[in-house]
Amino acid sequence: MVSDEELMSRYQRGDRAAFRQLFERYAPRLRRTMLRGLHDREVADDLLQQTFLQLHRARADYRTDASFRPWIYTIALNVKRSYFRRVGRRSEGALAIDPASIDGDPDELMAARELRQAVATLPAAQRQVVELFWFEGFSFPEIAGVVGSTHGAVKVRAHRAYKSIRATLERQGVTEPGQLAYLGRLAP
Amino acid sequence: MSTTDDHPQTEPRPDASGEFDDLFARIEADIERERGLAARLRALPRWLAIALAVGLILLFAGLWLWLWPRSDMHLYPDWRLLLELAALAALSISAVHTFLSGPRLCPTHEPLIALRLLGHLIVALAIVFMPPAHLTEPYLSAGTGSMLWPCATACLSIGTSAALPVLGLILLLDRGSAMQVPLTRMLAPAGAWLGGMLVLQLHCPILAHEHQVLGHAGVLVPVLAVWALIEGLRRARNESV
């Protein structure tokens, strides 16, 4: 399979089919990203449209030796944040954990709800790392690329977020190991 | 607890259903509309966009230095003039550089940018309010009293005529607020304003503080007004789309 980076490189050279392939690879997952905290498919698709337009405008800036995924996510999350700012909402407060991904375990469902509330109380910089790690499936080095920081600094933010969320959950009485399963993945 | 750095990667989901066809058609239509000078400027690599904007600032400064240099150059201490010019040029260029740089997603940059904006303001005001570099007449009392407004207006016009083209170019090269943290947008007028002040520092020998405030630092007012107007129009257009 041709890599994203190779496809982007081809698009830089004017290959429209490569752009179509990148769109097909990333549109579904970016739509899910846009829908998180938005729940409006039309708006999500508008934001997706803006994301790919920005990708087109910024195509000359893409360095083919850099990973494509953090680059397009940086654009997409900026577009999303810009939308929330425009309509006067805080995207971070609207973070949601997809209940479908929790297999119906009541303990985990409850933990997900409480976790969402705990995440919403985090400072923006920590919340961003949590969002990218948990919800977008980025590794810490990739997150560093997205936020323009170092790997070490991102791990520090994740660790602080982990401690803060854990303290919040413990204050709320969420202490069962099963309920904290999600949180464990964040501990660097 | 897990100690891994590597997150399990999600496999891309192929678009077999064709449900994204309409969306792709809309994106292709957007891309088709990306024609003309403005679209070409927006699509320039960021290093080139930055070089163009910085080049324009330096071009204006160079032209004024070459054609109409300040007449008290021989009286002004070299080190101080160099320091003031270097501070204005560096801040102006760094504002333009940050404004036109590629996308970054980091809310922690926002306080830093607020600090930078404050720093720009403090440096510009420090230059304006520093004790006169020399105490020679007529430079010391020129542009005061009945000549305050005529001289200040002349400098305001010169500074604004240098700052607005810079602002215009920066905004043409800009790819929009979606690519930046919010406060970064303020760096566009800040960079243009400091570029205008740089030109005035090279040209105007009047040392009176009131003249410097009104005629030099005052360039910020028309620059901010034009920037706010353009931003408002841009926002209104974005919301209507």
PDB file of C-alpha atoms in Angstrom, chain B:
ATOM      1  CA  MET B   1      -0.258   0.875  34.576  1.00  0.00           C
ATOM      2  CA  SER B   2       0.800   0.988  30.952  1.00  0.00           C
ATOM      3  CA  THR B   3       4.100   2.594  30.258  1.00  0.00           C
ATOM      4  CA  THR B   4       4.094   2.455  26.502  1.00  0.00           C
ATOM      5  CA  ASP B   5       4.695   5.439  24.249  1.00  0.00           C
ATOM      6  CA  ASP B   6       3.182   3.821  21.257  1.00  0.00           C
ATOM      7  CA  HIS B   7      -0.518   3.922  20.827  1.00  0.00           C
ATOM      8  CA  PRO B   8      -2.188   1.213  18.780  1.00  0.00           C
ATOM      9  CA  GLN B   9      -2.771   2.695  15.350  1.00  0.00           C
ATOM     10  CA  THR B  10      -6.241   2.737  13.891  1.00  0.00           C
ATOM     11  CA  GLU B  11      -6.369   1.301  10.407  1.00  0.00           C
ATOM     12  CA  PRO B  12      -7.839   3.658   7.828  1.00  0.00           C
ATOM     13  CA  ARG B  13     -11.399   2.764   6.931  1.00  0.00           C
ATOM     14  CA  PRO B  14     -11.812   2.487   3.165  1.00  0.00           C
ATOM     15  CA  ASP B  15     -14.534   4.606   1.660  1.00  0.00           C
ATOM     16  CA  ALA B  16     -16.412   1.818  -0.024  1.00  0.00           C
ATOM     17  CA  SER B  17     -19.881   3.252   0.358  1.00  0.00           C
ATOM     18  CA  GLY B  18     -19.287   6.348  -1.717  1.00  0.00           C
ATOM     19  CA  GLU B  19     -21.012   8.424   0.970  1.00  0.00           C
ATOM     20  CA  PHE B  20     -18.194  10.922   0.773  1.00  0.00           C
ATOM     21  CA  ASP B  21     -18.532  11.497  -2.966  1.00  0.00           C
ATOM     22  CA  ASP B  22     -20.661  14.634  -2.557  1.00  0.00           C
ATOM     23  CA  LEU B  23     -18.236  16.033  -0.036  1.00  0.00           C
ATOM     24  CA  PHE B  24     -15.290  15.326  -2.300  1.00  0.00           C
ATOM     25  CA  ALA B  25     -17.081  17.056  -5.163  1.00  0.00           C
ATOM     26  CA  ARG B  26     -17.548  20.139  -2.941  1.00  0.00           C
ATOM     27  CA  ILE B  27     -13.855  20.113  -2.055  1.00  0.00           C
ATOM     28  CA  GLU B  28     -12.899  19.806  -5.710  1.00  0.00           C
ATOM     29  CA  ALA B  29     -15.155  22.778  -6.490  1.00  0.00           C
ATOM     30  CA  ASP B  30     -13.419  24.761  -3.704  1.00  0.00           C
ATOM     31  CA  ILE B  31     -10.045  23.873  -5.166  1.00  0.00           C
ATOM     32  CA  GLU B  32     -11.197  24.889  -8.636  1.00  0.00           C
ATOM     33  CA  ARG B  33     -12.069  28.308  -7.216  1.00  0.00           C
ATOM     34  CA  GLU B  34      -8.550  28.655  -5.807  1.00  0.00           C
ATOM     35  CA  ARG B  35      -7.302  30.691  -8.734  1.00  0.00           C
ATOM     36  CA  GLY B  36      -5.920  34.167  -9.192  1.00  0.00           C
ATOM     37  CA  LEU B  37      -3.235  36.152  -7.435  1.00  0.00           C
ATOM     38  CA  ALA B  38      -4.744  35.929  -3.941  1.00  0.00           C
ATOM     39  CA  ALA B  39      -4.973  32.135  -4.115  1.00  0.00           C
ATOM     40  CA  ARG B  40      -1.409  31.905  -5.416  1.00  0.00           C
ATOM     41  CA  LEU B  41      -0.123  34.085  -2.595  1.00  0.00           C
ATOM     42  CA  ARG B  42      -1.963  32.001   0.018  1.00  0.00           C
ATOM     43  CA  ALA B  43      -0.533  28.800  -1.419  1.00  0.00           C
ATOM     44  CA  LEU B  44       3.060  29.985  -1.365  1.00  0.00           C
ATOM     45  CA  PRO B  45       5.422  28.002   0.851  1.00  0.00           C
ATOM     46  CA  ARG B  46       5.577  29.721   4.213  1.00  0.00           C
ATOM     47  CA  TRP B  47       9.315  30.447   3.977  1.00  0.00           C
ATOM     48  CA  LEU B  48       8.662  32.347   0.755  1.00  0.00           C
ATOM     49  CA  ALA B  49       5.628  34.163   2.184  1.00  0.00           C
ATOM     50  CA  ILE B  50       7.695  35.246   5.189  1.00  0.00           C
ATOM     51  CA  ALA B  51      10.571  36.322   2.934  1.00  0.00           C
ATOM     52  CA  LEU B  52       8.208  38.457   0.822  1.00  0.00           C
ATOM     53  CA  ALA B  53       6.674  40.220   3.827  1.00  0.00           C
ATOM     54  CA  VAL B  54      10.019  40.792   5.518  1.00  0.00           C
ATOM     55  CA  GLY B  55      11.427  41.955   2.177  1.00  0.00           C
ATOM     56  CA  LEU B  56       8.695  44.576   1.888  1.00  0.00           C
ATOM     57  CA  ILE B  57       9.395  45.898   5.406  1.00  0.00           C
ATOM     58  CA  LEU B  58      13.120  46.115   4.651  1.00  0.00           C
ATOM     59  CA  LEU B  59      12.447  47.633   1.230  1.00  0.00           C
ATOM     60  CA  PHE B  60      10.445  50.506   2.758  1.00  0.00           C
ATOM     61  CA  ALA B  61      13.068  51.028   5.456  1.00  0.00           C
ATOM     62  CA  GLY B  62      15.858  50.971   2.870  1.00  0.00           C
ATOM     63  CA  LEU B  63      14.064  53.387   0.551  1.00  0.00           C
ATOM     64  CA  TRP B  64      13.466  55.948   3.291  1.00  0.00           C
ATOM     65  CA  LEU B  65      17.028  55.600   4.530  1.00  0.00           C
ATOM     66  CA  TRP B  66      18.343  56.096   1.011  1.00  0.00           C
ATOM     67  CA  LEU B  67      15.999  58.885  -0.131  1.00  0.00           C
ATOM     68  CA  TRP B  68      15.031  60.782   3.031  1.00  0.00           C
ATOM     69  CA  PRO B  69      17.287  59.845   5.959  1.00  0.00           C
ATOM     70  CA  ARG B  70      16.857  61.716   9.245  1.00  0.00           C
ATOM     71  CA  SER B  71      18.754  64.980   9.128  1.00  0.00           C
ATOM     72  CA  ASP B  72      20.210  64.577  12.636  1.00  0.00           C
ATOM     73  CA  MET B  73      21.945  61.305  11.813  1.00  0.00           C
ATOM     74  CA  HIS B  74      25.363  62.883  12.527  1.00  0.00           C
ATOM     75  CA  LEU B  75      24.170  63.955  16.007  1.00  0.00           C
ATOM     76  CA  TYR B  76      22.396  60.768  16.994  1.00  0.00           C
ATOM     77  CA  PRO B  77      24.658  58.314  18.878  1.00  0.00           C
ATOM     78  CA  ASP B  78      25.320  55.395  16.534  1.00  0.00           C
ATOM     79  CA  TRP B  79      24.860  52.714  19.167  1.00  0.00           C
ATOM     80  CA  ARG B  80      21.487  54.047  20.210  1.00  0.00           C
ATOM     81  CA  LEU B  81      20.169  54.419  16.686  1.00  0.00           C
ATOM     82  CA  LEU B  82      21.363  50.936  15.821  1.00  0.00           C
ATOM     83  CA  LEU B  83      19.766  49.539  18.964  1.00  0.00           C
ATOM     84  CA  GLU B  84      16.436  51.216  18.266  1.00  0.00           C
ATOM     85  CA  LEU B  85      16.406  50.191  14.610  1.00  0.00           C
ATOM     86  CA  ALA B  86      17.433  46.634  15.442  1.00  0.00           C
ATOM     87  CA  ALA B  87      14.709  46.346  18.101  1.00  0.00           C
ATOM     88  CA  LEU B  88      11.986  47.635  15.774  1.00  0.00           C
ATOM     89  CA  ALA B  89      13.162  45.520  12.836  1.00  0.00           C
ATOM     90  CA  ALA B  90      13.553  42.357  14.914  1.00  0.00           C
ATOM     91  CA  LEU B  91      10.132  42.679  16.541  1.00  0.00           C
ATOM     92  CA  SER B  92       8.430  43.511  13.270  1.00  0.00           C
ATOM     93  CA  ILE B  93      10.061  40.594  11.461  1.00  0.00           C
ATOM     94  CA  SER B  94       9.408  38.156  14.289  1.00  0.00           C
ATOM     95  CA  ALA B  95       5.715  39.183  14.411  1.00  0.00           C
ATOM     96  CA  VAL B  96       5.394  38.612  10.672  1.00  0.00           C
ATOM     97  CA  HIS B  97       7.272  35.320  10.934  1.00  0.00           C
ATOM     98  CA  THR B  98       4.983  33.953  13.639  1.00  0.00           C
ATOM     99  CA  PHE B  99       1.852  35.217  11.918  1.00  0.00           C
ATOM    100  CA  LEU B 100       2.706  33.572   8.612  1.00  0.00           C
ATOM    101  CA  SER B 101       4.203  30.355   9.993  1.00  0.00           C
ATOM    102  CA  GLY B 102       2.488  27.045   9.410  1.00  0.00           C
ATOM    103  CA  PRO B 103      -0.275  25.556  11.513  1.00  0.00           C
ATOM    104  CA  ARG B 104       0.344  24.916  15.188  1.00  0.00           C
ATOM    105  CA  LEU B 105      -2.115  23.519  17.672  1.00  0.00           C
ATOM    106  CA  CYS B 106      -1.077  24.517  21.126  1.00  0.00           C
ATOM    107  CA  PRO B 107      -3.152  26.540  23.556  1.00  0.00           C
ATOM    108  CA  THR B 108      -0.046  27.048  25.658  1.00  0.00           C
ATOM    109  CA  HIS B 109       1.187  29.333  22.889  1.00  0.00           C
ATOM    110  CA  GLU B 110      -1.603  31.798  23.620  1.00  0.00           C
ATOM    111  CA  PRO B 111      -0.164  33.257  26.845  1.00  0.00           C
ATOM    112  CA  LEU B 112       3.218  33.407  25.106  1.00  0.00           C
ATOM    113  CA  ILE B 113       1.746  35.365  22.239  1.00  0.00           C
ATOM    114  CA  ALA B 114      -0.037  37.694  24.653  1.00  0.00           C
ATOM    115  CA  LEU B 115       3.328  38.285  26.335  1.00  0.00           C
ATOM    116  CA  ARG B 116       4.954  38.924  22.979  1.00  0.00           C
ATOM    117  CA  LEU B 117       2.291  41.449  22.019  1.00  0.00           C
ATOM    118  CA  LEU B 118       2.824  43.194  25.326  1.00  0.00           C
ATOM    119  CA  GLY B 119       6.574  43.099  24.710  1.00  0.00           C
ATOM    120  CA  HIS B 120       6.105  44.743  21.300  1.00  0.00           C
ATOM    121  CA  LEU B 121       4.074  47.514  22.888  1.00  0.00           C
ATOM    122  CA  ILE B 122       6.574  48.064  25.713  1.00  0.00           C
ATOM    123  CA  VAL B 123       9.577  48.220  23.364  1.00  0.00           C
ATOM    124  CA  ALA B 124       7.817  50.646  21.001  1.00  0.00           C
ATOM    125  CA  LEU B 125       6.769  52.884  23.900  1.00  0.00           C
ATOM    126  CA  ALA B 126      10.244  52.686  25.445  1.00  0.00           C
ATOM    127  CA  ILE B 127      11.735  53.988  22.197  1.00  0.00           C
ATOM    128  CA  VAL B 128       9.173  56.793  22.117  1.00  0.00           C
ATOM    129  CA  PHE B 129       9.624  57.806  25.763  1.00  0.00           C
ATOM    130  CA  MET B 130      13.389  57.449  26.116  1.00  0.00           C
ATOM    131  CA  PRO B 131      15.202  60.700  26.931  1.00  0.00           C
ATOM    132  CA  PRO B 132      16.225  62.575  23.743  1.00  0.00           C
ATOM    133  CA  ALA B 133      19.326  61.106  22.116  1.00  0.00           C
ATOM    134  CA  HIS B 134      20.828  64.590  21.829  1.00  0.00           C
ATOM    135  CA  LEU B 135      19.869  68.072  22.972  1.00  0.00           C
ATOM    136  CA  THR B 136      20.460  69.970  19.768  1.00  0.00           C
ATOM    137  CA  GLU B 137      18.045  72.552  18.378  1.00  0.00           C
ATOM    138  CA  PRO B 138      15.936  72.704  16.297  1.00  0.00           C
ATOM    139  CA  TYR B 139      15.318  68.964  16.694  1.00  0.00           C
ATOM    140  CA  LEU B 140      14.494  69.250  20.380  1.00  0.00           C
ATOM    141  CA  SER B 141      11.641  71.724  20.112  1.00  0.00           C
ATOM    142  CA  ALA B 142      10.507  71.039  16.561  1.00  0.00           C
ATOM    143  CA  GLY B 143       7.052  69.566  16.109  1.00  0.00           C
ATOM    144  CA  THR B 144       5.712  71.034  19.338  1.00  0.00           C
ATOM    145  CA  GLY B 145       3.259  73.844  20.141  1.00  0.00           C
ATOM    146  CA  SER B 146       1.447  75.063  17.047  1.00  0.00           C
ATOM    147  CA  MET B 147       3.453  72.635  14.879  1.00  0.00           C
ATOM    148  CA  LEU B 148       2.442  69.577  16.896  1.00  0.00           C
ATOM    149  CA  TRP B 149      -0.514  68.523  14.729  1.00  0.00           C
ATOM    150  CA  PRO B 150       0.950  69.402  11.296  1.00  0.00           C
ATOM    151  CA  CYS B 151       4.213  67.540  12.019  1.00  0.00           C
ATOM    152  CA  ALA B 152       2.485  64.629  13.735  1.00  0.00           C
ATOM    153  CA  THR B 153       0.028  64.299  10.846  1.00  0.00           C
ATOM    154  CA  ALA B 154       2.889  64.252   8.340  1.00  0.00           C
ATOM    155  CA  CYS B 155       4.695  61.491  10.243  1.00  0.00           C
ATOM    156  CA  LEU B 156       1.440  59.612  10.770  1.00  0.00           C
ATOM    157  CA  SER B 157       0.896  59.662   7.001  1.00  0.00           C
ATOM    158  CA  ILE B 158       4.410  58.446   6.260  1.00  0.00           C
ATOM    159  CA  GLY B 159       4.270  55.685   8.882  1.00  0.00           C
ATOM    160  CA  THR B 160       0.804  54.596   7.804  1.00  0.00           C
ATOM    161  CA  SER B 161       1.742  54.592   4.123  1.00  0.00           C
ATOM    162  CA  ALA B 162       4.590  52.214   4.951  1.00  0.00           C
ATOM    163  CA  ALA B 163       2.593  50.071   7.398  1.00  0.00           C
ATOM    164  CA  LEU B 164      -0.588  49.529   5.388  1.00  0.00           C
ATOM    165  CA  PRO B 165       1.018  47.913   2.330  1.00  0.00           C
ATOM    166  CA  VAL B 166       2.870  45.578   4.702  1.00  0.00           C
ATOM    167  CA  LEU B 167      -0.393  44.763   6.473  1.00  0.00           C
ATOM    168  CA  GLY B 168      -2.117  44.238   3.122  1.00  0.00           C
ATOM    169  CA  LEU B 169       0.567  41.864   1.903  1.00  0.00           C
ATOM    170  CA  ILE B 170       0.615  39.926   5.179  1.00  0.00           C
ATOM    171  CA  LEU B 171      -3.145  39.461   5.050  1.00  0.00           C
ATOM    172  CA  LEU B 172      -2.996  38.369   1.411  1.00  0.00           C
ATOM    173  CA  LEU B 173      -0.374  35.769   2.296  1.00  0.00           C
ATOM    174  CA  ASP B 174      -2.368  34.603   5.316  1.00  0.00           C
ATOM    175  CA  ARG B 175      -4.333  31.355   5.150  1.00  0.00           C
ATOM    176  CA  GLY B 176      -6.915  32.308   7.745  1.00  0.00           C
ATOM    177  CA  SER B 177      -7.644  31.984  11.419  1.00  0.00           C
ATOM    178  CA  ALA B 178      -8.191  28.232  11.200  1.00  0.00           C
ATOM    179  CA  MET B 179      -4.432  27.821  10.972  1.00  0.00           C
ATOM    180  CA  GLN B 180      -3.555  29.842  14.066  1.00  0.00           C
ATOM    181  CA  VAL B 181      -4.203  30.300  17.732  1.00  0.00           C
ATOM    182  CA  PRO B 182      -6.510  33.333  18.124  1.00  0.00           C
ATOM    183  CA  LEU B 183      -4.102  35.915  19.482  1.00  0.00           C
ATOM    184  CA  THR B 184      -1.665  35.221  16.679  1.00  0.00           C
ATOM    185  CA  ARG B 185      -3.932  37.265  14.408  1.00  0.00           C
ATOM    186  CA  MET B 186      -2.988  40.364  16.386  1.00  0.00           C
ATOM    187  CA  LEU B 187       0.607  39.892  15.269  1.00  0.00           C
ATOM    188  CA  ALA B 188      -0.323  41.079  11.752  1.00  0.00           C
ATOM    189  CA  PRO B 189      -1.118  44.680  12.739  1.00  0.00           C
ATOM    190  CA  ALA B 190       1.695  44.604  15.312  1.00  0.00           C
ATOM    191  CA  GLY B 191       4.261  43.658  12.650  1.00  0.00           C
ATOM    192  CA  ALA B 192       2.972  46.270  10.197  1.00  0.00           C
ATOM    193  CA  TRP B 193       2.893  48.971  12.914  1.00  0.00           C
ATOM    194  CA  LEU B 194       6.480  48.310  13.955  1.00  0.00           C
ATOM    195  CA  GLY B 195       7.503  48.342  10.281  1.00  0.00           C
ATOM    196  CA  GLY B 196       5.950  51.808   9.998  1.00  0.00           C
ATOM    197  CA  MET B 197       7.744  52.955  13.137  1.00  0.00           C
ATOM    198  CA  LEU B 198      11.007  51.634  11.709  1.00  0.00           C
ATOM    199  CA  VAL B 199      10.591  53.852   8.640  1.00  0.00           C
ATOM    200  CA  LEU B 200       9.834  56.875  10.855  1.00  0.00           C
ATOM    201  CA  GLN B 201      12.843  56.183  13.061  1.00  0.00           C
ATOM    202  CA  LEU B 202      15.028  56.286   9.952  1.00  0.00           C
ATOM    203  CA  HIS B 203      13.408  59.431   8.593  1.00  0.00           C
ATOM    204  CA  CYS B 204      12.105  61.777  11.304  1.00  0.00           C
ATOM    205  CA  PRO B 205      14.579  63.794  13.410  1.00  0.00           C
ATOM    206  CA  ILE B 206      11.964  65.320  15.745  1.00  0.00           C
ATOM    207  CA  LEU B 207      12.751  64.319  19.321  1.00  0.00           C
ATOM    208  CA  ALA B 208       9.762  65.702  21.270  1.00  0.00           C
ATOM    209  CA  HIS B 209       7.835  63.003  23.105  1.00  0.00           C
ATOM    210  CA  GLU B 210       4.429  64.372  22.161  1.00  0.00           C
ATOM    211  CA  HIS B 211       5.376  64.229  18.491  1.00  0.00           C
ATOM    212  CA  GLN B 212       6.698  60.688  18.818  1.00  0.00           C
ATOM    213  CA  VAL B 213       3.540  59.533  20.582  1.00  0.00           C
ATOM    214  CA  LEU B 214       1.117  61.110  18.122  1.00  0.00           C
ATOM    215  CA  GLY B 215       3.076  60.829  14.887  1.00  0.00           C
ATOM    216  CA  HIS B 216       5.071  57.644  15.388  1.00  0.00           C
ATOM    217  CA  ALA B 217       3.384  55.343  17.913  1.00  0.00           C
ATOM    218  CA  GLY B 218       0.042  56.713  16.687  1.00  0.00           C
ATOM    219  CA  VAL B 219       0.482  54.720  13.448  1.00  0.00           C
ATOM    220  CA  LEU B 220      -1.008  51.885  15.469  1.00  0.00           C
ATOM    221  CA  VAL B 221      -4.450  53.539  15.361  1.00  0.00           C
ATOM    222  CA  PRO B 222      -5.044  53.565  11.569  1.00  0.00           C
ATOM    223  CA  VAL B 223      -3.323  50.190  11.225  1.00  0.00           C
ATOM    224  CA  LEU B 224      -5.571  48.660  13.888  1.00  0.00           C
ATOM    225  CA  ALA B 225      -8.649  50.284  12.366  1.00  0.00           C
ATOM    226  CA  VAL B 226      -7.911  48.900   8.889  1.00  0.00           C
ATOM    227  CA  TRP B 227      -7.033  45.488  10.309  1.00  0.00           C
ATOM    228  CA  ALA B 228     -10.246  45.358  12.377  1.00  0.00           C
ATOM    229  CA  LEU B 229     -12.277  46.297   9.297  1.00  0.00           C
ATOM    230  CA  ILE B 230     -10.660  43.584   7.170  1.00  0.00           C
ATOM    231  CA  GLU B 231     -10.995  40.995   9.938  1.00  0.00           C
ATOM    232  CA  GLY B 232     -14.652  41.926  10.401  1.00  0.00           C
ATOM    233  CA  LEU B 233     -15.328  41.548   6.673  1.00  0.00           C
ATOM    234  CA  ARG B 234     -13.455  38.270   6.566  1.00  0.00           C
ATOM    235  CA  ARG B 235     -15.394  36.939   9.549  1.00  0.00           C
ATOM    236  CA  ALA B 236     -18.718  38.067   8.106  1.00  0.00           C
ATOM    237  CA  ARG B 237     -17.887  36.336   4.834  1.00  0.00           C
ATOM    238  CA  ASN B 238     -16.852  33.136   6.609  1.00  0.00           C
ATOM    239  CA  GLU B 239     -20.059  33.079   8.611  1.00  0.00           C
ATOM    240  CA  SER B 240     -22.173  33.618   5.536  1.00  0.00           C
ATOM    241  CA  VAL B 241     -20.547  30.680   3.728  1.00  0.00           C
TER     242      VAL B 241
END
